[in-house]
Amino acid sequence: MKNKSKWIWAGICLSLLLIIIMIFSFRVTILMQAGKFMAPDGNYIADVAILEGTEFINRGVILRGVNLLSSGKVKRIVVVLHRIAPSHRPFALNEDYPNLVKKELEAIGLKERDFKIIVTHIHNPVTLTSAIGVLETLSKEDVKSATLLSPGFHTRRSYLAYQYAGLPFQIKIFPSACFTAYQLDHWWSQENGVRDFVTELLKLVYYLAGGYIPFKFNYL
């Protein structure tokens, strides 16, 4: 009996060792696929491009949206910002930030018909709340499809939230991840890449566990 137990434990240890060796050998492929899952991307044609920001918006996301507009892949870009209370504005930022964004978009040659700025009120869950507000507004303008431009690994959670929020309005959402501080093909070698991946993965689990987005959705 003792010999049998030893063989069983030996088999278990050997199996674990082989699994560890395989994971180590294919770690780059595994990490790359994990990154692609968290940051889905594609080449889509839609009515609008939704450029997701927070209180501010990344310049890289803006430029990506402008490129989609100029290439004819969308008819208009929609910049999404969170409302900043005057008392919470950064030092020396006295002008209304959405108005600054409007001026910058016009300065690079966009016409009023080319873009829309939507400022959303925020409360938990922030991403889903923002998505509902944005898509409710766009549904009144007969928008039927949208490419969602989100920063990096935030894209997966944002895509699922927008996909869920778009159901009652029958708006199709396509995800498109934007990387600026680091690149997808070696995110694990950058400290901010690892931090963003872990943070967004935990937030995704929180949204799923909390029932804010259902498990059954399309994991494109």
PDB file of C-alpha atoms in Angstrom:
ATOM      1  CA  MET A   1       0.000   0.000   0.000  1.00  0.00           C
ATOM      2  CA  LYS A   2       2.866   2.364   0.900  1.00  0.00           C
ATOM      3  CA  ASN A   3       4.610   1.652  -2.394  1.00  0.00           C
ATOM      4  CA  LYS A   4       1.373   2.367  -4.256  1.00  0.00           C
ATOM      5  CA  SER A   5       0.988   5.719  -2.447  1.00  0.00           C
ATOM      6  CA  LYS A   6       4.569   6.628  -3.308  1.00  0.00           C
ATOM      7  CA  TRP A   7       3.946   5.929  -6.978  1.00  0.00           C
ATOM      8  CA  ILE A   8       0.778   8.025  -6.915  1.00  0.00           C
ATOM      9  CA  TRP A   9       2.575  10.969  -5.312  1.00  0.00           C
ATOM     10  CA  ALA A  10       5.467  10.546  -7.716  1.00  0.00           C
ATOM     11  CA  GLY A  11       3.029  10.666 -10.635  1.00  0.00           C
ATOM     12  CA  ILE A  12       1.353  13.787  -9.264  1.00  0.00           C
ATOM     13  CA  CYS A  13       4.684  15.559  -8.770  1.00  0.00           C
ATOM     14  CA  LEU A  14       5.856  14.581 -12.245  1.00  0.00           C
ATOM     15  CA  SER A  15       2.613  15.845 -13.782  1.00  0.00           C
ATOM     16  CA  LEU A  16       2.940  19.177 -11.956  1.00  0.00           C
ATOM     17  CA  LEU A  17       6.549  19.474 -13.079  1.00  0.00           C
ATOM     18  CA  LEU A  18       5.580  18.840 -16.707  1.00  0.00           C
ATOM     19  CA  ILE A  19       2.785  21.435 -16.471  1.00  0.00           C
ATOM     20  CA  ILE A  20       5.213  24.010 -15.054  1.00  0.00           C
ATOM     21  CA  ILE A  21       7.731  23.253 -17.806  1.00  0.00           C
ATOM     22  CA  MET A  22       5.046  23.635 -20.493  1.00  0.00           C
ATOM     23  CA  ILE A  23       3.791  26.899 -19.051  1.00  0.00           C
ATOM     24  CA  PHE A  24       7.323  28.256 -18.875  1.00  0.00           C
ATOM     25  CA  SER A  25       8.107  27.102 -22.423  1.00  0.00           C
ATOM     26  CA  PHE A  26       4.989  28.713 -23.871  1.00  0.00           C
ATOM     27  CA  ARG A  27       4.814  31.688 -21.498  1.00  0.00           C
ATOM     28  CA  VAL A  28       5.169  34.289 -24.265  1.00  0.00           C
ATOM     29  CA  THR A  29       2.332  32.757 -26.276  1.00  0.00           C
ATOM     30  CA  ILE A  30       0.148  32.453 -23.166  1.00  0.00           C
ATOM     31  CA  LEU A  31       0.794  36.059 -22.121  1.00  0.00           C
ATOM     32  CA  MET A  32       0.192  37.296 -25.652  1.00  0.00           C
ATOM     33  CA  GLN A  33      -3.157  35.495 -25.887  1.00  0.00           C
ATOM     34  CA  ALA A  34      -4.149  36.772 -22.442  1.00  0.00           C
ATOM     35  CA  GLY A  35      -3.364  40.309 -23.579  1.00  0.00           C
ATOM     36  CA  LYS A  36      -5.388  39.886 -26.766  1.00  0.00           C
ATOM     37  CA  PHE A  37      -8.343  38.623 -24.755  1.00  0.00           C
ATOM     38  CA  MET A  38      -8.277  41.679 -22.501  1.00  0.00           C
ATOM     39  CA  ALA A  39      -7.710  44.054 -25.430  1.00  0.00           C
ATOM     40  CA  PRO A  40      -9.889  42.884 -28.354  1.00  0.00           C
ATOM     41  CA  ASP A  41      -9.332  44.772 -31.586  1.00  0.00           C
ATOM     42  CA  GLY A  42     -10.461  44.679 -35.199  1.00  0.00           C
ATOM     43  CA  ASN A  43     -10.959  46.554 -38.438  1.00  0.00           C
ATOM     44  CA  TYR A  44     -14.613  47.600 -38.449  1.00  0.00           C
ATOM     45  CA  ILE A  45     -16.973  49.908 -40.289  1.00  0.00           C
ATOM     46  CA  ALA A  46     -19.659  51.551 -38.140  1.00  0.00           C
ATOM     47  CA  ASP A  47     -21.909  54.589 -37.888  1.00  0.00           C
ATOM     48  CA  VAL A  48     -19.777  56.203 -35.192  1.00  0.00           C
ATOM     49  CA  ALA A  49     -16.592  55.725 -33.209  1.00  0.00           C
ATOM     50  CA  ILE A  50     -17.027  56.094 -29.454  1.00  0.00           C
ATOM     51  CA  LEU A  51     -13.814  57.469 -27.952  1.00  0.00           C
ATOM     52  CA  GLU A  52     -13.843  56.509 -24.307  1.00  0.00           C
ATOM     53  CA  GLY A  53     -12.291  58.887 -21.811  1.00  0.00           C
ATOM     54  CA  THR A  54     -12.580  59.593 -18.116  1.00  0.00           C
ATOM     55  CA  GLU A  55     -12.341  63.148 -16.791  1.00  0.00           C
ATOM     56  CA  PHE A  56      -9.820  63.558 -19.611  1.00  0.00           C
ATOM     57  CA  ILE A  57      -9.112  61.673 -22.811  1.00  0.00           C
ATOM     58  CA  ASN A  58      -5.891  60.210 -24.152  1.00  0.00           C
ATOM     59  CA  ARG A  59      -4.431  61.929 -27.214  1.00  0.00           C
ATOM     60  CA  GLY A  60      -3.739  58.550 -28.811  1.00  0.00           C
ATOM     61  CA  VAL A  61      -7.417  57.593 -28.589  1.00  0.00           C
ATOM     62  CA  ILE A  62      -8.399  60.886 -30.226  1.00  0.00           C
ATOM     63  CA  LEU A  63      -5.926  60.405 -33.077  1.00  0.00           C
ATOM     64  CA  ARG A  64      -7.137  56.842 -33.644  1.00  0.00           C
ATOM     65  CA  GLY A  65     -10.714  58.086 -33.873  1.00  0.00           C
ATOM     66  CA  VAL A  66      -9.768  60.871 -36.277  1.00  0.00           C
ATOM     67  CA  ASN A  67      -8.011  58.296 -38.479  1.00  0.00           C
ATOM     68  CA  LEU A  68     -11.178  56.175 -38.589  1.00  0.00           C
ATOM     69  CA  LEU A  69     -13.153  59.247 -39.573  1.00  0.00           C
ATOM     70  CA  SER A  70     -10.736  60.335 -42.307  1.00  0.00           C
ATOM     71  CA  SER A  71     -10.584  56.798 -43.726  1.00  0.00           C
ATOM     72  CA  GLY A  72     -14.389  56.624 -43.988  1.00  0.00           C
ATOM     73  CA  LYS A  73     -14.766  53.749 -41.524  1.00  0.00           C
ATOM     74  CA  VAL A  74     -17.056  55.862 -39.353  1.00  0.00           C
ATOM     75  CA  LYS A  75     -19.271  58.837 -40.135  1.00  0.00           C
ATOM     76  CA  ARG A  76     -18.605  60.670 -36.876  1.00  0.00           C
ATOM     77  CA  ILE A  77     -16.588  60.426 -33.684  1.00  0.00           C
ATOM     78  CA  VAL A  78     -18.151  60.650 -30.230  1.00  0.00           C
ATOM     79  CA  VAL A  79     -15.896  61.773 -27.388  1.00  0.00           C
ATOM     80  CA  VAL A  80     -17.070  60.522 -23.987  1.00  0.00           C
ATOM     81  CA  LEU A  81     -15.980  62.429 -20.884  1.00  0.00           C
ATOM     82  CA  HIS A  82     -16.937  62.256 -17.223  1.00  0.00           C
ATOM     83  CA  ARG A  83     -18.248  65.394 -15.611  1.00  0.00           C
ATOM     84  CA  ILE A  84     -15.744  67.304 -13.463  1.00  0.00           C
ATOM     85  CA  ALA A  85     -17.112  69.435 -10.668  1.00  0.00           C
ATOM     86  CA  PRO A  86     -15.519  72.921 -10.696  1.00  0.00           C
ATOM     87  CA  SER A  87     -14.087  72.276  -7.237  1.00  0.00           C
ATOM     88  CA  HIS A  88     -12.353  69.127  -8.510  1.00  0.00           C
ATOM     89  CA  ARG A  89     -10.678  70.651 -11.551  1.00  0.00           C
ATOM     90  CA  PRO A  90      -6.869  70.444 -11.630  1.00  0.00           C
ATOM     91  CA  PHE A  91      -4.960  73.561 -10.663  1.00  0.00           C
ATOM     92  CA  ALA A  92      -4.826  76.167 -13.478  1.00  0.00           C
ATOM     93  CA  LEU A  93      -7.516  74.402 -15.532  1.00  0.00           C
ATOM     94  CA  ASN A  94     -10.102  77.142 -15.347  1.00  0.00           C
ATOM     95  CA  GLU A  95     -11.818  76.574 -18.679  1.00  0.00           C
ATOM     96  CA  ASP A  96     -14.438  73.908 -19.199  1.00  0.00           C
ATOM     97  CA  TYR A  97     -12.504  70.816 -20.385  1.00  0.00           C
ATOM     98  CA  PRO A  98     -15.121  69.544 -22.892  1.00  0.00           C
ATOM     99  CA  ASN A  99     -15.004  72.983 -24.512  1.00  0.00           C
ATOM    100  CA  LEU A 100     -11.210  72.723 -24.739  1.00  0.00           C
ATOM    101  CA  VAL A 101     -11.589  69.352 -26.483  1.00  0.00           C
ATOM    102  CA  LYS A 102     -14.081  70.908 -28.913  1.00  0.00           C
ATOM    103  CA  LYS A 103     -11.638  73.702 -29.753  1.00  0.00           C
ATOM    104  CA  GLU A 104      -8.783  71.238 -30.312  1.00  0.00           C
ATOM    105  CA  LEU A 105     -10.893  69.069 -32.617  1.00  0.00           C
ATOM    106  CA  GLU A 106     -11.853  72.123 -34.641  1.00  0.00           C
ATOM    107  CA  ALA A 107      -8.203  73.237 -34.698  1.00  0.00           C
ATOM    108  CA  ILE A 108      -7.173  69.995 -36.411  1.00  0.00           C
ATOM    109  CA  GLY A 109      -9.781  70.527 -39.094  1.00  0.00           C
ATOM    110  CA  LEU A 110     -12.910  68.735 -37.900  1.00  0.00           C
ATOM    111  CA  LYS A 111     -16.288  70.319 -38.575  1.00  0.00           C
ATOM    112  CA  GLU A 112     -19.174  70.381 -36.118  1.00  0.00           C
ATOM    113  CA  ARG A 113     -20.886  67.582 -38.054  1.00  0.00           C
ATOM    114  CA  ASP A 114     -17.813  65.354 -37.637  1.00  0.00           C
ATOM    115  CA  PHE A 115     -17.889  64.967 -33.877  1.00  0.00           C
ATOM    116  CA  LYS A 116     -19.999  64.998 -30.759  1.00  0.00           C
ATOM    117  CA  ILE A 117     -18.927  65.382 -27.144  1.00  0.00           C
ATOM    118  CA  ILE A 118     -20.979  63.600 -24.494  1.00  0.00           C
ATOM    119  CA  VAL A 119     -20.361  64.384 -20.835  1.00  0.00           C
ATOM    120  CA  THR A 120     -21.731  61.718 -18.522  1.00  0.00           C
ATOM    121  CA  HIS A 121     -22.554  61.785 -14.827  1.00  0.00           C
ATOM    122  CA  ILE A 122     -20.675  59.092 -12.955  1.00  0.00           C
ATOM    123  CA  HIS A 123     -21.654  56.720 -10.167  1.00  0.00           C
ATOM    124  CA  ASN A 124     -20.897  53.057  -9.596  1.00  0.00           C
ATOM    125  CA  PRO A 125     -20.601  51.005 -11.702  1.00  0.00           C
ATOM    126  CA  VAL A 126     -18.929  53.840 -13.604  1.00  0.00           C
ATOM    127  CA  THR A 127     -18.232  52.165 -16.965  1.00  0.00           C
ATOM    128  CA  LEU A 128     -21.699  50.658 -17.274  1.00  0.00           C
ATOM    129  CA  THR A 129     -23.414  53.864 -16.136  1.00  0.00           C
ATOM    130  CA  SER A 130     -21.452  55.861 -18.687  1.00  0.00           C
ATOM    131  CA  ALA A 131     -22.246  53.340 -21.434  1.00  0.00           C
ATOM    132  CA  ILE A 132     -25.984  53.523 -20.765  1.00  0.00           C
ATOM    133  CA  GLY A 133     -25.951  57.319 -20.894  1.00  0.00           C
ATOM    134  CA  VAL A 134     -23.927  57.436 -24.106  1.00  0.00           C
ATOM    135  CA  LEU A 135     -25.952  54.840 -25.990  1.00  0.00           C
ATOM    136  CA  GLU A 136     -29.259  56.312 -24.859  1.00  0.00           C
ATOM    137  CA  THR A 137     -28.161  59.631 -26.385  1.00  0.00           C
ATOM    138  CA  LEU A 138     -26.935  58.027 -29.616  1.00  0.00           C
ATOM    139  CA  SER A 139     -30.092  55.932 -30.012  1.00  0.00           C
ATOM    140  CA  LYS A 140     -32.047  59.164 -30.424  1.00  0.00           C
ATOM    141  CA  GLU A 141     -29.834  59.987 -33.412  1.00  0.00           C
ATOM    142  CA  ASP A 142     -30.545  56.689 -35.200  1.00  0.00           C
ATOM    143  CA  VAL A 143     -27.094  55.226 -34.548  1.00  0.00           C
ATOM    144  CA  LYS A 144     -27.128  51.470 -35.162  1.00  0.00           C
ATOM    145  CA  SER A 145     -23.450  50.542 -34.806  1.00  0.00           C
ATOM    146  CA  ALA A 146     -20.378  51.892 -33.044  1.00  0.00           C
ATOM    147  CA  THR A 147     -16.684  51.109 -32.844  1.00  0.00           C
ATOM    148  CA  LEU A 148     -15.625  51.499 -29.217  1.00  0.00           C
ATOM    149  CA  LEU A 149     -12.104  52.890 -28.805  1.00  0.00           C
ATOM    150  CA  SER A 150     -10.875  52.194 -25.278  1.00  0.00           C
ATOM    151  CA  PRO A 151      -7.448  52.413 -23.659  1.00  0.00           C
ATOM    152  CA  GLY A 152      -5.568  49.111 -23.514  1.00  0.00           C
ATOM    153  CA  PHE A 153      -6.774  46.349 -21.229  1.00  0.00           C
ATOM    154  CA  HIS A 154      -9.799  48.377 -20.161  1.00  0.00           C
ATOM    155  CA  THR A 155     -11.280  47.433 -23.548  1.00  0.00           C
ATOM    156  CA  ARG A 156     -12.639  43.995 -22.571  1.00  0.00           C
ATOM    157  CA  ARG A 157     -14.735  45.235 -19.644  1.00  0.00           C
ATOM    158  CA  SER A 158     -15.801  48.345 -21.493  1.00  0.00           C
ATOM    159  CA  TYR A 159     -16.803  46.357 -24.574  1.00  0.00           C
ATOM    160  CA  LEU A 160     -18.969  43.987 -22.521  1.00  0.00           C
ATOM    161  CA  ALA A 161     -20.554  46.888 -20.641  1.00  0.00           C
ATOM    162  CA  TYR A 162     -21.360  48.751 -23.857  1.00  0.00           C
ATOM    163  CA  GLN A 163     -22.559  45.543 -25.509  1.00  0.00           C
ATOM    164  CA  TYR A 164     -24.943  44.959 -22.617  1.00  0.00           C
ATOM    165  CA  ALA A 165     -26.073  48.592 -22.499  1.00  0.00           C
ATOM    166  CA  GLY A 166     -26.662  48.568 -26.263  1.00  0.00           C
ATOM    167  CA  LEU A 167     -29.192  45.726 -26.211  1.00  0.00           C
ATOM    168  CA  PRO A 168     -32.340  47.790 -25.517  1.00  0.00           C
ATOM    169  CA  PHE A 169     -31.263  50.359 -28.116  1.00  0.00           C
ATOM    170  CA  GLN A 170     -30.277  47.725 -30.711  1.00  0.00           C
ATOM    171  CA  ILE A 171     -26.848  49.268 -31.187  1.00  0.00           C
ATOM    172  CA  LYS A 172     -24.083  46.905 -32.295  1.00  0.00           C
ATOM    173  CA  ILE A 173     -20.729  47.450 -30.575  1.00  0.00           C
ATOM    174  CA  PHE A 174     -17.306  46.609 -32.018  1.00  0.00           C
ATOM    175  CA  PRO A 175     -14.237  46.751 -29.720  1.00  0.00           C
ATOM    176  CA  SER A 176     -10.943  48.412 -30.613  1.00  0.00           C
ATOM    177  CA  ALA A 177      -8.115  48.671 -28.064  1.00  0.00           C
ATOM    178  CA  CYS A 178      -5.703  51.616 -28.112  1.00  0.00           C
ATOM    179  CA  PHE A 179      -2.216  51.276 -26.628  1.00  0.00           C
ATOM    180  CA  THR A 180      -0.060  54.348 -26.097  1.00  0.00           C
ATOM    181  CA  ALA A 181       2.168  53.914 -23.021  1.00  0.00           C
ATOM    182  CA  TYR A 182       3.252  50.395 -24.044  1.00  0.00           C
ATOM    183  CA  GLN A 183       2.540  47.899 -26.812  1.00  0.00           C
ATOM    184  CA  LEU A 184       0.479  44.717 -26.730  1.00  0.00           C
ATOM    185  CA  ASP A 185       3.240  42.449 -28.055  1.00  0.00           C
ATOM    186  CA  HIS A 186       5.409  42.888 -24.943  1.00  0.00           C
ATOM    187  CA  TRP A 187       3.080  44.284 -22.280  1.00  0.00           C
ATOM    188  CA  TRP A 188       4.417  41.864 -19.640  1.00  0.00           C
ATOM    189  CA  SER A 189       7.872  43.433 -19.818  1.00  0.00           C
ATOM    190  CA  GLN A 190       6.566  46.869 -18.806  1.00  0.00           C
ATOM    191  CA  GLU A 191       5.661  47.672 -15.201  1.00  0.00           C
ATOM    192  CA  ASN A 192       2.640  49.766 -16.179  1.00  0.00           C
ATOM    193  CA  GLY A 193       1.554  47.035 -18.604  1.00  0.00           C
ATOM    194  CA  VAL A 194       1.525  44.387 -15.875  1.00  0.00           C
ATOM    195  CA  ARG A 195      -0.207  46.762 -13.473  1.00  0.00           C
ATOM    196  CA  ASP A 196      -2.910  47.656 -15.998  1.00  0.00           C
ATOM    197  CA  PHE A 197      -3.492  44.025 -16.945  1.00  0.00           C
ATOM    198  CA  VAL A 198      -3.907  42.850 -13.345  1.00  0.00           C
ATOM    199  CA  THR A 199      -6.046  45.855 -12.376  1.00  0.00           C
ATOM    200  CA  GLU A 200      -8.396  45.486 -15.339  1.00  0.00           C
ATOM    201  CA  LEU A 201      -8.639  41.712 -14.935  1.00  0.00           C
ATOM    202  CA  LEU A 202      -9.733  42.182 -11.307  1.00  0.00           C
ATOM    203  CA  LYS A 203     -12.267  44.822 -12.354  1.00  0.00           C
ATOM    204  CA  LEU A 204     -13.613  42.484 -15.034  1.00  0.00           C
ATOM    205  CA  VAL A 205     -14.073  39.740 -12.433  1.00  0.00           C
ATOM    206  CA  TYR A 206     -15.805  42.272 -10.160  1.00  0.00           C
ATOM    207  CA  TYR A 207     -18.243  43.274 -12.924  1.00  0.00           C
ATOM    208  CA  LEU A 208     -19.025  39.641 -13.738  1.00  0.00           C
ATOM    209  CA  ALA A 209     -19.343  38.536 -10.117  1.00  0.00           C
ATOM    210  CA  GLY A 210     -21.491  41.567  -9.315  1.00  0.00           C
ATOM    211  CA  GLY A 211     -23.874  40.821 -12.187  1.00  0.00           C
ATOM    212  CA  TYR A 212     -23.210  44.142 -13.926  1.00  0.00           C
ATOM    213  CA  ILE A 213     -22.493  42.254 -17.148  1.00  0.00           C
ATOM    214  CA  PRO A 214     -23.721  38.685 -17.810  1.00  0.00           C
ATOM    215  CA  PHE A 215     -21.422  35.731 -18.543  1.00  0.00           C
ATOM    216  CA  LYS A 216     -23.342  34.811 -21.690  1.00  0.00           C
ATOM    217  CA  PHE A 217     -22.127  37.762 -23.736  1.00  0.00           C
ATOM    218  CA  ASN A 218     -20.014  37.597 -26.871  1.00  0.00           C
ATOM    219  CA  TYR A 219     -16.343  37.330 -25.886  1.00  0.00           C
ATOM    220  CA  LEU A 220     -15.030  38.454 -29.285  1.00  0.00           C
TER     221      LEU A 220
END
